[in-house]
Every structure is written in C-alpha cells, then in structure tokens.
Coordinates of N, CA and C in Angstrom, one line a residue:
M1 N -29.0 -84.2 161.8 CA -29.9 -83.0 161.9 C -31.3 -83.4 162.2
P2 N -32.0 -82.8 163.2 CA -33.4 -83.2 163.4 C -34.3 -82.8 162.2
I3 N -35.3 -83.6 162.0 CA -36.2 -83.2 161.0 C -37.1 -82.1 161.4
L4 N -37.4 -82.0 162.7 CA -38.2 -80.9 163.3 C -37.5 -80.3 164.5
E5 N -37.5 -78.9 164.5 CA -36.9 -78.2 165.6 C -37.9 -77.1 166.0
V6 N -38.3 -77.1 167.2 CA -39.3 -76.1 167.7 C -38.6 -75.3 168.8
T7 N -38.6 -74.0 168.7 CA -37.9 -73.2 169.7 C -38.8 -72.0 170.2
G8 N -39.0 -71.9 171.5 CA -39.6 -70.8 172.1 C -41.0 -70.5 171.7
I9 N -41.8 -71.5 171.4 CA -43.2 -71.3 170.9 C -44.0 -70.8 172.1
R10 N -44.7 -69.7 171.8 CA -45.6 -69.1 172.8 C -47.0 -68.9 172.1
K11 N -48.1 -69.1 172.8 CA -49.4 -68.8 172.2 C -50.3 -68.4 173.3
S12 N -51.0 -67.3 173.2 CA -52.0 -66.8 174.1 C -53.3 -66.6 173.4
F13 N -54.4 -66.8 174.2 CA -55.7 -66.5 173.8 C -56.3 -65.5 174.8
G14 N -56.6 -64.3 174.3 CA -56.9 -63.2 175.2 C -55.8 -63.0 176.2
G15 N -56.1 -63.0 177.5 CA -55.1 -62.8 178.4 C -54.5 -64.0 179.0
T16 N -54.8 -65.2 178.4 CA -54.3 -66.5 178.9 C -53.2 -67.0 178.1
E17 N -52.1 -67.2 178.6 CA -51.0 -67.8 177.9 C -51.1 -69.3 178.0
V18 N -51.3 -70.0 176.8 CA -51.5 -71.4 176.8 C -50.2 -72.1 176.6
L19 N -49.3 -71.6 175.8 CA -48.0 -72.1 175.6 C -47.0 -71.1 176.0
S20 N -46.0 -71.5 176.9 CA -45.2 -70.5 177.5 C -43.7 -70.7 177.2
G21 N -43.4 -71.0 176.0 CA -42.0 -71.2 175.6 C -41.6 -72.6 175.5
V22 N -42.1 -73.3 174.4 CA -41.9 -74.7 174.2 C -40.8 -74.9 173.3
D23 N -39.9 -75.8 173.7 CA -38.7 -76.2 172.8 C -38.6 -77.7 172.8
F24 N -38.5 -78.3 171.5 CA -38.2 -79.7 171.4 C -37.7 -79.9 170.0
S25 N -37.1 -81.1 169.8 CA -36.7 -81.5 168.4 C -37.1 -83.0 168.2
L26 N -37.1 -83.4 167.0 CA -37.6 -84.7 166.6 C -36.7 -85.2 165.4
E27 N -36.2 -86.4 165.6 CA -35.4 -87.0 164.5 C -36.2 -87.7 163.5
K28 N -35.8 -87.8 162.3 CA -36.5 -88.5 161.2 C -36.7 -89.9 161.6
G29 N -38.0 -90.4 161.5 CA -38.3 -91.8 161.8 C -38.7 -92.0 163.2
E30 N -38.7 -91.0 164.0 CA -39.0 -91.2 165.4 C -40.5 -90.9 165.7
A31 N -41.0 -91.5 166.7 CA -42.4 -91.2 167.2 C -42.3 -90.5 168.5
L32 N -42.9 -89.3 168.6 CA -42.9 -88.5 169.8 C -44.3 -88.5 170.4
S33 N -44.5 -88.9 171.6 CA -45.8 -88.7 172.2 C -45.8 -87.6 173.2
I34 N -46.9 -86.8 173.2 CA -47.1 -85.7 174.1 C -48.3 -86.0 175.0
I35 N -48.0 -86.0 176.3 CA -49.0 -86.4 177.3 C -49.2 -85.2 178.3
G36 N -50.3 -85.2 179.0 CA -50.6 -84.1 179.9 C -52.1 -84.0 180.1
S37 N -52.5 -83.3 181.2 CA -53.9 -83.1 181.5 C -54.6 -82.3 180.5
S38 N -55.9 -82.3 180.5 CA -56.7 -81.5 179.6 C -56.4 -80.0 180.0
G39 N -56.2 -79.2 178.9 CA -55.9 -77.8 179.1 C -54.5 -77.5 179.3
S40 N -53.6 -78.5 179.2 CA -52.2 -78.2 179.5 C -51.5 -77.6 178.3
G41 N -52.1 -77.6 177.1 CA -51.5 -76.9 175.9 C -51.1 -77.9 174.8
K42 N -51.4 -79.2 175.0 CA -51.0 -80.2 174.0 C -51.6 -79.9 172.6
T43 N -52.9 -79.8 172.6 CA -53.6 -79.6 171.3 C -53.2 -78.3 170.7
T44 N -53.1 -77.2 171.5 CA -52.6 -75.9 170.9 C -51.3 -76.0 170.3
L45 N -50.4 -76.8 170.9 CA -49.0 -77.0 170.3 C -49.1 -77.7 169.0
L46 N -50.0 -78.7 168.9 CA -50.1 -79.4 167.6 C -50.7 -78.5 166.6
R47 N -51.7 -77.7 167.0 CA -52.3 -76.8 166.0 C -51.3 -75.7 165.5
C48 N -50.4 -75.3 166.4 CA -49.4 -74.4 166.0 C -48.4 -75.0 165.0
L49 N -48.1 -76.3 165.2 CA -47.2 -77.0 164.2 C -47.9 -77.1 162.9
N50 N -49.2 -77.2 162.8 CA -49.9 -77.3 161.6 C -50.4 -76.0 161.0
F51 N -50.1 -74.9 161.7 CA -50.5 -73.6 161.3 C -52.0 -73.4 161.3
L52 N -52.7 -74.2 162.1 CA -54.1 -73.9 162.3 C -54.2 -72.8 163.4
E53 N -53.2 -72.6 164.1 CA -53.0 -71.4 165.0 C -51.7 -70.8 164.7
T54 N -51.5 -69.5 164.8 CA -50.3 -68.8 164.5 C -49.6 -68.5 165.9
P55 N -48.4 -69.1 166.1 CA -47.7 -68.8 167.4 C -47.4 -67.3 167.5
D56 N -47.5 -66.8 168.8 CA -47.1 -65.4 169.0 C -45.6 -65.2 169.0
A57 N -44.9 -66.2 169.4 CA -43.4 -66.1 169.4 C -42.9 -67.5 169.1
G58 N -41.6 -67.5 168.6 CA -41.0 -68.8 168.4 C -40.6 -69.1 166.9
V59 N -39.9 -70.2 166.8 CA -39.3 -70.6 165.5 C -39.6 -72.0 165.3
I60 N -40.0 -72.4 164.0 CA -40.2 -73.8 163.7 C -39.4 -74.1 162.4
S61 N -38.6 -75.1 162.5 CA -37.7 -75.5 161.4 C -38.0 -77.0 161.0
V62 N -38.0 -77.2 159.7 CA -38.1 -78.6 159.2 C -37.0 -78.9 158.2
N63 N -36.3 -80.0 158.5 CA -35.1 -80.3 157.6 C -34.1 -79.2 157.6
G64 N -33.9 -78.5 158.7 CA -32.9 -77.5 158.7 C -33.3 -76.1 158.2
N65 N -34.5 -76.0 157.6 CA -35.0 -74.8 157.0 C -36.1 -74.2 157.9
I66 N -35.9 -72.9 158.2 CA -36.9 -72.2 159.0 C -38.1 -72.0 158.2
I67 N -39.3 -72.5 158.7 CA -40.5 -72.4 157.9 C -41.4 -71.4 158.6
F68 N -41.1 -71.1 159.9 CA -41.9 -70.1 160.6 C -41.0 -69.4 161.6
D69 N -41.0 -68.1 161.6 CA -40.3 -67.2 162.6 C -41.3 -66.1 162.9
A70 N -41.8 -66.1 164.2 CA -42.7 -65.1 164.6 C -42.2 -63.7 164.4
G71 N -40.9 -63.5 164.4 CA -40.3 -62.2 164.2 C -40.1 -61.8 162.7
D72 N -40.4 -62.7 161.8 CA -40.2 -62.5 160.4 C -41.5 -62.5 159.6
P73 N -42.0 -61.3 159.2 CA -43.3 -61.3 158.6 C -43.4 -62.1 157.3
S74 N -42.2 -62.3 156.6 CA -42.3 -63.0 155.3 C -42.6 -64.5 155.5
T75 N -42.5 -65.0 156.7 CA -42.9 -66.4 156.9 C -44.3 -66.6 157.3
K76 N -45.1 -65.5 157.3 CA -46.5 -65.5 157.8 C -47.5 -65.2 156.8
S77 N -47.1 -65.1 155.5 CA -48.1 -64.8 154.5 C -49.0 -66.1 154.3
E78 N -50.2 -65.9 153.8 CA -51.1 -67.0 153.6 C -50.6 -68.0 152.6
R79 N -49.9 -67.5 151.6 CA -49.3 -68.3 150.6 C -48.2 -69.2 151.2
E80 N -47.4 -68.6 152.0 CA -46.3 -69.4 152.7 C -46.9 -70.4 153.6
I81 N -48.0 -70.0 154.4 CA -48.6 -70.9 155.3 C -49.2 -72.1 154.6
R82 N -49.8 -71.9 153.5 CA -50.3 -73.1 152.7 C -49.2 -74.1 152.3
K83 N -48.1 -73.6 151.9 CA -47.0 -74.4 151.5 C -46.4 -75.2 152.8
K84 N -46.4 -74.5 153.9 CA -45.8 -75.1 155.1 C -46.6 -76.2 155.6
R85 N -48.0 -76.0 155.5 CA -48.8 -77.1 156.0 C -48.6 -78.4 155.3
L86 N -48.0 -78.4 154.1 CA -47.7 -79.7 153.4 C -46.6 -80.5 154.1
H87 N -45.8 -79.9 155.0 CA -44.8 -80.6 155.7 C -45.5 -81.5 156.8
F88 N -46.7 -81.2 157.2 CA -47.4 -81.9 158.3 C -48.7 -82.5 157.8
G89 N -49.0 -83.7 158.2 CA -50.3 -84.3 158.1 C -50.9 -84.3 159.5
L90 N -52.2 -84.1 159.5 CA -52.9 -84.0 160.8 C -54.1 -84.9 160.8
V91 N -54.2 -85.7 161.8 CA -55.4 -86.6 162.1 C -56.1 -86.0 163.3
F92 N -57.3 -85.6 163.1 CA -58.1 -84.9 164.1 C -58.8 -85.9 165.1
Q93 N -59.2 -85.4 166.2 CA -60.0 -86.2 167.2 C -61.3 -86.7 166.5
N94 N -62.0 -85.9 165.8 CA -63.3 -86.2 165.4 C -63.4 -86.4 163.9
F95 N -62.3 -87.0 163.3 CA -62.3 -87.5 161.9 C -62.3 -86.4 160.9
N96 N -63.3 -85.5 160.9 CA -63.4 -84.3 160.0 C -63.4 -84.8 158.5
L97 N -64.1 -85.9 158.2 CA -64.3 -86.3 156.9 C -65.4 -85.5 156.2
F98 N -65.4 -85.4 154.9 CA -66.4 -84.7 154.2 C -67.6 -85.7 154.0
P99 N -68.7 -85.4 154.6 CA -69.8 -86.4 154.5 C -70.4 -86.6 153.2
Q100 N -70.2 -85.7 152.2 CA -70.8 -85.8 150.9 C -69.9 -86.6 150.0
Y101 N -68.7 -87.0 150.4 CA -67.8 -87.7 149.5 C -67.6 -89.2 150.0
T102 N -67.3 -90.1 149.1 CA -67.0 -91.4 149.4 C -65.6 -91.5 150.1
T103 N -65.4 -92.7 150.7 CA -64.1 -92.9 151.3 C -62.9 -92.6 150.4
L104 N -63.0 -93.1 149.1 CA -61.9 -92.9 148.2 C -61.8 -91.4 147.9
K105 N -62.9 -90.7 147.7 CA -62.8 -89.3 147.3 C -62.3 -88.5 148.5
N106 N -62.6 -88.8 149.7 CA -62.0 -88.1 150.9 C -60.5 -88.2 150.9
V107 N -60.0 -89.3 150.4 CA -58.5 -89.5 150.4 C -57.9 -88.8 149.2
T108 N -58.5 -88.8 148.1 CA -57.9 -88.2 146.9 C -58.1 -86.7 146.8
L109 N -59.1 -86.1 147.5 CA -59.5 -84.7 147.2 C -58.3 -83.7 147.3
A110 N -57.6 -83.7 148.4 CA -56.5 -82.7 148.6 C -55.5 -82.9 147.5
A111 N -55.1 -84.1 147.2 CA -54.1 -84.3 146.1 C -54.6 -83.8 144.8
E112 N -55.8 -84.0 144.5 CA -56.4 -83.6 143.2 C -56.4 -82.0 143.2
L113 N -56.8 -81.4 144.3 CA -56.8 -79.9 144.2 C -55.4 -79.4 144.0
L114 N -54.4 -80.0 144.7 CA -53.0 -79.6 144.5 C -52.5 -79.8 143.0
A115 N -52.9 -80.9 142.5 CA -52.5 -81.3 141.1 C -53.1 -80.3 140.1
R116 N -54.3 -79.8 140.4 CA -54.9 -78.8 139.4 C -54.2 -77.5 139.4
E117 N -53.4 -77.2 140.5 CA -52.6 -76.0 140.5 C -51.3 -76.0 139.7
R118 N -50.9 -77.2 139.3 CA -49.7 -77.4 138.5 C -49.9 -76.9 137.0
P119 N -49.0 -76.2 136.5 CA -49.1 -75.7 135.1 C -49.3 -76.8 134.1
D120 N -48.8 -78.0 134.3 CA -48.9 -79.1 133.4 C -50.1 -80.0 133.6
F121 N -51.0 -79.6 134.5 CA -52.1 -80.5 134.8 C -53.0 -80.8 133.6
K122 N -53.4 -79.8 132.8 CA -54.4 -80.1 131.7 C -53.8 -81.1 130.8
A123 N -52.5 -80.9 130.5 CA -51.9 -81.8 129.5 C -51.7 -83.3 130.1
N124 N -51.7 -83.4 131.4 CA -51.4 -84.7 132.0 C -52.6 -85.1 132.9
R125 N -53.7 -84.5 132.7 CA -54.8 -84.7 133.6 C -55.2 -86.2 133.9
E126 N -55.3 -87.0 132.8 CA -55.7 -88.4 133.0 C -54.7 -89.2 133.8
N127 N -53.5 -89.0 133.5 CA -52.4 -89.8 134.2 C -52.3 -89.3 135.6
A128 N -52.4 -88.0 135.8 CA -52.2 -87.4 137.2 C -53.3 -88.0 138.1
L129 N -54.6 -87.9 137.6 CA -55.7 -88.4 138.4 C -55.6 -89.9 138.7
A130 N -55.2 -90.6 137.7 CA -55.0 -92.1 137.8 C -54.0 -92.4 138.9
E131 N -52.9 -91.7 138.9 CA -51.9 -91.9 139.9 C -52.4 -91.6 141.3
I132 N -53.1 -90.5 141.4 CA -53.6 -90.1 142.7 C -54.6 -91.2 143.2
T133 N -55.5 -91.7 142.3 CA -56.4 -92.7 142.7 C -55.8 -94.0 143.1
A134 N -54.8 -94.4 142.3 CA -54.1 -95.7 142.6 C -53.4 -95.6 144.0
K135 N -52.8 -94.4 144.3 CA -52.1 -94.2 145.6 C -53.1 -94.3 146.7
A136 N -54.3 -93.6 146.5 CA -55.3 -93.7 147.6 C -55.8 -95.1 147.8
R137 N -56.0 -95.8 146.8 CA -56.4 -97.2 146.9 C -55.4 -98.0 147.7
D138 N -54.1 -97.8 147.4 CA -53.1 -98.5 148.2 C -53.1 -98.1 149.7
L139 N -53.3 -96.8 149.9 CA -53.3 -96.3 151.3 C -54.5 -96.9 152.1
L140 N -55.7 -97.0 151.4 CA -56.8 -97.5 152.1 C -56.7 -99.0 152.3
D141 N -56.0 -99.7 151.4 CA -55.8 -101.1 151.6 C -54.8 -101.3 152.8
S142 N -53.8 -100.4 152.9 CA -52.9 -100.5 154.0 C -53.5 -100.3 155.4
V143 N -54.7 -99.6 155.4 CA -55.4 -99.4 156.7 C -56.6 -100.3 156.8
G144 N -56.7 -101.3 155.9 CA -57.7 -102.4 156.0 C -59.1 -101.9 155.5
L145 N -59.1 -101.0 154.5 CA -60.4 -100.5 154.1 C -60.6 -100.6 152.6
S146 N -59.9 -101.6 152.0 CA -60.0 -101.8 150.5 C -61.5 -102.1 150.1
D147 N -62.3 -102.6 151.0 CA -63.7 -103.0 150.7 C -64.6 -101.9 151.0
K148 N -64.1 -100.7 151.3 CA -65.0 -99.6 151.7 C -64.8 -98.3 150.8
L149 N -64.2 -98.5 149.6 CA -63.9 -97.4 148.8 C -65.1 -96.5 148.4
A150 N -66.2 -97.2 148.2 CA -67.4 -96.5 147.7 C -68.4 -96.1 148.9
S151 N -68.0 -96.4 150.1 CA -68.8 -96.1 151.3 C -68.7 -94.6 151.7
Y152 N -69.8 -94.1 152.2 CA -69.8 -92.7 152.8 C -69.5 -92.7 154.3
P153 N -69.0 -91.6 154.8 CA -68.7 -91.6 156.2 C -69.8 -92.2 157.2
H154 N -71.0 -91.8 156.9 CA -72.1 -92.3 157.8 C -72.3 -93.8 157.7
E155 N -71.7 -94.4 156.7 CA -71.8 -95.9 156.6 C -70.7 -96.6 157.3
L156 N -69.8 -95.9 157.9 CA -68.6 -96.4 158.5 C -68.7 -96.3 160.0
S157 N -68.0 -97.2 160.7 CA -67.8 -97.1 162.2 C -66.9 -96.0 162.5
G158 N -66.8 -95.6 163.7 CA -65.9 -94.5 164.1 C -64.4 -94.9 163.9
G159 N -64.1 -96.2 164.2 CA -62.8 -96.7 163.9 C -62.4 -96.7 162.4
Q160 N -63.4 -97.0 161.6 CA -63.1 -97.0 160.1 C -63.0 -95.6 159.6
Q161 N -63.8 -94.6 160.2 CA -63.7 -93.2 159.8 C -62.3 -92.7 160.1
Q162 N -61.8 -93.1 161.3 CA -60.5 -92.6 161.7 C -59.4 -93.2 160.9
R163 N -59.5 -94.4 160.4 CA -58.6 -95.0 159.5 C -58.6 -94.3 158.1
V164 N -59.8 -93.9 157.7 CA -59.8 -93.1 156.5 C -59.1 -91.8 156.7
A165 N -59.3 -91.2 157.8 CA -58.6 -89.9 158.1 C -57.1 -90.1 158.1
I166 N -56.6 -91.2 158.6 CA -55.1 -91.5 158.6 C -54.7 -91.6 157.1
A167 N -55.4 -92.4 156.3 CA -55.0 -92.5 154.9 C -55.0 -91.2 154.2
R168 N -56.0 -90.4 154.5 CA -56.0 -89.0 153.9 C -54.8 -88.2 154.3
A169 N -54.4 -88.3 155.6 CA -53.3 -87.5 156.0 C -52.0 -88.0 155.4
L170 N -51.9 -89.3 155.1 CA -50.7 -89.8 154.4 C -50.7 -89.6 152.9
A171 N -51.8 -89.2 152.3 CA -51.9 -89.1 150.9 C -51.0 -88.0 150.3
L172 N -50.7 -87.0 151.1 CA -49.8 -85.9 150.6 C -48.4 -86.1 151.0
E173 N -48.1 -87.3 151.5 CA -46.7 -87.6 151.9 C -46.0 -86.6 152.7
P174 N -46.6 -86.3 153.9 CA -46.0 -85.3 154.8 C -44.7 -85.8 155.4
D175 N -43.9 -84.8 155.7 CA -42.6 -85.1 156.5 C -43.0 -85.7 157.9
I176 N -44.0 -85.1 158.5 CA -44.3 -85.4 159.9 C -45.8 -85.6 159.9
L177 N -46.2 -86.7 160.5 CA -47.7 -87.0 160.7 C -48.0 -86.8 162.2
C178 N -49.1 -85.9 162.4 CA -49.5 -85.5 163.7 C -50.9 -86.1 164.0
F179 N -51.0 -86.6 165.3 CA -52.3 -87.1 165.7 C -52.7 -86.3 167.0
D180 N -54.0 -85.9 166.9 CA -54.5 -85.1 168.1 C -55.5 -86.1 168.8
E181 N -55.0 -86.8 169.8 CA -55.9 -87.7 170.6 C -56.7 -88.5 169.6
P182 N -56.1 -89.4 168.8 CA -56.9 -90.0 167.7 C -57.9 -91.0 168.1
T183 N -57.9 -91.4 169.4 CA -58.9 -92.4 169.9 C -59.9 -91.8 170.8
S184 N -59.9 -90.5 171.1 CA -60.7 -89.9 172.1 C -62.2 -89.9 171.8
A185 N -62.5 -90.0 170.5 CA -63.9 -90.0 170.0 C -64.5 -91.4 169.8
L186 N -63.7 -92.4 170.1 CA -64.0 -93.8 169.8 C -64.5 -94.5 171.0
D187 N -65.4 -95.5 170.8 CA -65.8 -96.4 171.8 C -64.6 -97.3 172.1
P188 N -64.5 -97.8 173.3 CA -63.3 -98.6 173.7 C -63.0 -99.8 172.8
E189 N -64.1 -100.4 172.3 CA -63.9 -101.6 171.4 C -63.3 -101.2 170.0
L190 N -63.4 -99.9 169.6 CA -62.9 -99.5 168.4 C -61.5 -98.9 168.5
T191 N -61.1 -98.6 169.7 CA -59.8 -97.9 169.9 C -58.6 -98.8 169.4
G192 N -58.7 -100.1 169.6 CA -57.6 -100.9 169.3 C -57.2 -100.9 167.8
E193 N -58.3 -100.9 166.9 CA -58.0 -101.0 165.5 C -57.2 -99.7 165.0
V194 N -57.5 -98.6 165.6 CA -56.8 -97.4 165.2 C -55.4 -97.4 165.7
L195 N -55.2 -97.8 167.0 CA -53.9 -97.9 167.6 C -53.0 -98.8 166.8
R196 N -53.6 -99.9 166.3 CA -52.8 -100.9 165.6 C -52.3 -100.3 164.3
V197 N -53.1 -99.4 163.6 CA -52.6 -98.7 162.4 C -51.5 -97.8 162.7
I198 N -51.6 -97.0 163.8 CA -50.6 -96.1 164.2 C -49.3 -96.8 164.6
K199 N -49.4 -98.0 165.3 CA -48.3 -98.8 165.6 C -47.6 -99.3 164.4
S200 N -48.3 -99.7 163.3 CA -47.7 -100.1 162.1 C -46.9 -99.0 161.4
L201 N -47.4 -97.8 161.5 CA -46.7 -96.7 161.0 C -45.4 -96.4 161.7
A202 N -45.4 -96.6 163.1 CA -44.2 -96.4 163.9 C -43.2 -97.5 163.5
D203 N -43.7 -98.7 163.3 CA -42.8 -99.9 162.9 C -42.2 -99.6 161.6
R204 N -42.8 -98.8 160.7 CA -42.2 -98.4 159.4 C -41.4 -97.1 159.5
H205 N -41.3 -96.6 160.7 CA -40.4 -95.4 160.9 C -41.0 -94.2 160.3
M206 N -42.3 -94.0 160.3 CA -43.0 -92.8 160.0 C -42.7 -91.8 161.1
T207 N -42.3 -90.6 160.8 CA -42.0 -89.6 161.8 C -43.4 -89.0 162.3
M208 N -43.6 -89.1 163.6 CA -44.9 -88.8 164.1 C -44.8 -88.0 165.4
V209 N -45.8 -87.1 165.6 CA -46.1 -86.4 166.8 C -47.5 -86.8 167.3
I210 N -47.6 -87.4 168.4 CA -48.9 -88.0 168.8 C -49.3 -87.4 170.2
V211 N -50.3 -86.6 170.2 CA -51.0 -86.2 171.4 C -51.9 -87.3 171.8
T212 N -51.7 -87.9 173.0 CA -52.5 -89.0 173.4 C -52.8 -89.1 174.9
H213 N -54.0 -89.7 175.2 CA -54.3 -90.0 176.6 C -54.1 -91.5 176.9
E214 N -53.7 -92.2 175.9 CA -53.5 -93.7 176.0 C -52.0 -93.9 176.5
M215 N -51.9 -94.0 177.8 CA -50.5 -94.1 178.4 C -49.8 -95.4 178.0
Q216 N -50.4 -96.5 178.0 CA -49.8 -97.7 177.6 C -49.3 -97.7 176.1
F217 N -50.2 -97.1 175.3 CA -49.8 -96.9 173.9 C -48.6 -96.0 173.7
A218 N -48.6 -94.9 174.5 CA -47.4 -94.0 174.4 C -46.2 -94.7 174.9
R219 N -46.3 -95.6 175.9 CA -45.1 -96.3 176.4 C -44.6 -97.3 175.3
D220 N -45.6 -97.9 174.6 CA -45.2 -99.0 173.6 C -44.7 -98.4 172.3
V221 N -45.2 -97.3 171.8 CA -44.9 -96.9 170.4 C -43.9 -95.8 170.3
S222 N -43.6 -95.1 171.4 CA -42.8 -93.8 171.3 C -41.3 -94.1 171.5
D223 N -40.6 -93.2 170.8 CA -39.1 -93.1 171.0 C -38.9 -92.1 172.1
T224 N -39.7 -91.1 172.2 CA -39.6 -90.1 173.2 C -41.0 -89.7 173.7
V225 N -41.1 -89.4 175.0 CA -42.3 -88.9 175.6 C -42.1 -87.5 176.2
I226 N -43.0 -86.6 175.9 CA -43.0 -85.3 176.6 C -44.2 -85.2 177.4
F227 N -44.0 -84.7 178.7 CA -45.1 -84.3 179.5 C -45.2 -82.8 179.6
I228 N -46.3 -82.3 179.2 CA -46.5 -80.8 179.2 C -47.6 -80.5 180.2
D229 N -47.3 -79.4 181.0 CA -48.2 -79.0 182.0 C -48.1 -77.5 182.2
G230 N -49.3 -76.8 182.1 CA -49.3 -75.4 182.2 C -48.6 -74.7 181.1
G231 N -48.6 -75.3 179.9 CA -48.0 -74.6 178.8 C -46.5 -74.8 178.7
V232 N -45.8 -75.6 179.5 CA -44.4 -75.8 179.5 C -44.1 -77.3 179.5
I233 N -43.0 -77.7 178.9 CA -42.5 -79.0 179.0 C -41.9 -79.3 180.3
V234 N -42.5 -80.1 181.1 CA -42.0 -80.4 182.4 C -41.0 -81.6 182.4
E235 N -41.2 -82.5 181.5 CA -40.4 -83.7 181.5 C -40.3 -84.3 180.1
R236 N -39.2 -84.8 179.7 CA -39.0 -85.5 178.4 C -38.0 -86.6 178.6
G237 N -38.2 -87.6 177.8 CA -37.2 -88.7 177.8 C -37.8 -90.0 177.2
A238 N -37.0 -91.0 177.3 CA -37.5 -92.3 176.7 C -38.7 -92.8 177.6
P239 N -39.6 -93.5 177.0 CA -40.8 -94.0 177.7 C -40.5 -94.6 179.0
E240 N -39.5 -95.5 179.0 CA -39.2 -96.2 180.3 C -38.7 -95.3 181.4
A241 N -38.1 -94.1 181.0 CA -37.7 -93.2 182.0 C -38.9 -92.3 182.5
V242 N -39.7 -91.8 181.6 CA -40.8 -91.0 181.9 C -41.8 -91.7 182.7
F243 N -42.2 -92.9 182.3 CA -43.2 -93.7 183.0 C -42.7 -94.5 184.2
G244 N -41.4 -94.9 184.0 CA -40.9 -95.8 185.1 C -40.2 -95.0 186.2
N245 N -39.6 -93.9 185.9 CA -38.8 -93.2 186.9 C -38.9 -91.7 186.7
P246 N -40.1 -91.1 186.7 CA -40.2 -89.6 186.4 C -39.4 -88.8 187.5
Q247 N -38.8 -87.7 187.0 CA -37.9 -86.9 187.8 C -38.6 -85.7 188.5
H248 N -39.8 -85.4 188.0 CA -40.5 -84.2 188.4 C -41.8 -84.5 189.2
D249 N -42.1 -83.8 190.2 CA -43.3 -84.0 191.0 C -44.5 -83.9 190.2
R250 N -44.6 -82.9 189.3 CA -45.8 -82.7 188.5 C -46.1 -83.9 187.6
T251 N -45.0 -84.5 187.1 CA -45.2 -85.7 186.3 C -45.6 -86.9 187.1
K252 N -45.1 -87.0 188.3 CA -45.5 -88.1 189.2 C -46.9 -88.0 189.6
R253 N -47.4 -86.8 189.9 CA -48.8 -86.6 190.3 C -49.7 -86.9 189.2
F254 N -49.3 -86.5 187.9 CA -50.2 -86.7 186.8 C -50.3 -88.2 186.6
L255 N -49.2 -89.0 186.6 CA -49.2 -90.4 186.4 C -50.0 -91.1 187.5
E256 N -49.8 -90.6 188.7 CA -50.6 -91.2 189.8 C -52.1 -91.1 189.6
R257 N -52.5 -89.9 189.2 CA -53.9 -89.6 188.9 C -54.4 -90.5 187.8
Y258 N -53.6 -90.7 186.8 CA -54.0 -91.5 185.6 C -54.1 -92.9 186.0
N259 N -53.2 -93.4 186.9 CA -53.2 -94.8 187.2 C -54.1 -95.2 188.4
G260 N -54.7 -94.1 189.0 CA -55.5 -94.5 190.0 C -56.4 -93.9 190.8

C-alpha cells in the first residue's frame, strides 16, 4: 500500500488554474523528485500537500486513510488540518527560521508546543522537555551542527540555516518530508552541503517529496521523477528513463533548455 496517494488535485487562484488534476502515489521509503519550469505548479502542489493551500478538488490519503477530500467538509476543519500537517514536514526555500531563537530552540519549539497540549504535560514537564531537547541535539548533530546549538540564525551561513530547517522538519517525525527547492536561496558553494544531508536521508530511506531545479541531484537521489508542466503531470518514471529517454516532447524541450 502506498504511504501517499494523491488523486485529482486541482487548485486555482482567481481565474487561473494552477493544478489541473494531479494524480500520483509514493511508497514508504521512496524519494520522489518533482521537476518543471517556474510557474508549472510544483510549489503549489507541495503547499497543497502540507495544507498551506487548500485544494479546490481532489483526495489525499496517507497510509490508506483519507486525510483530505475536497467534497467532504469534515476533512477541512482547522482542527483537522492542524492534525494532518503532522504527517508532513516541510523545508522551505528561504529557511523560515525564527530569528529571535537559537538553533536549538528553533528545532525544539514545535515539539514543545505540541507537548504542552497533552493532558499529562504538567505532571511530566521536566522529562518531556528533556526528551525533546535530547532529540533536537541528536538531529542537529546528524546534520553537522552540534557546535551551533546556541547560535542565532544571523550567525549562520545559508547552508547552515537550511540544515537547521531540515532538523526542525524532522523533529516531529513526519511520515513524509517535503522540500521546496531547498537550495534555490543558497550560493553555489553552499548547495553541496545541503544536498549531502538530503542524500543521507534518502540513503536511510526517509520518504521524501523534493521539488528541485538540481537535475543531477534529482537523477542521483530519486526513486521516481515527475515532470509537471502547465499544472499537469506530463511524465513520470525512474530517473534513468525520464532523463535518459523522455517520452514526451514537453519533457524533451524542458531538459534541452536546462542542459543548454
């Protein structure tokens, strides 16, 4: 059974339909890369998966359970949306760290807020916060930032900030980790350090959806690649097929433009 199933997702802004009926599925432990030109709908699709945008039509299922159905109002309440977001972690293009908090606090904050909502929090406050902090330290160590726990975002390079953002997204143990062009705001010399972290997650079989303009990275890290154009999926397949022998003219033209 796929961990993620997306059926018939549509999204319009004003009179412009940005997603025109998107369908795909993802198996647990797989990395899916989404490629396409600017304005093709890639980021909107990712924002719909994370409920930062509400699809106008379609169904989203995680682990066989429908978590969103545009035709079912009960799946669209704010309380339900908050719970559904926990299935997905999102790493933004521009880091979106809280400038007033240290690296460690940026990673622990969401988990602490969730813990405070539990009825047993007051009785177990000390242990709960200690566990959250220990986990955050381990995550920051795994992305090479164990020496930056007390640093603030303005004291970090762009690559370091993005690695903090990755640790923060992992802190809530999402079923699926999503990346929205995670290197687009980085200088070229910093891109490699972030891509290495994402590659290490793929090697550990973290389930991921990656919107990227790094074609070689998509080729190397992905189990499946989707090419989206004009709000529809034009081509999908293994990286060697999509990049080596694309079947559709629109895919060929996109790759030719990219390569040359």
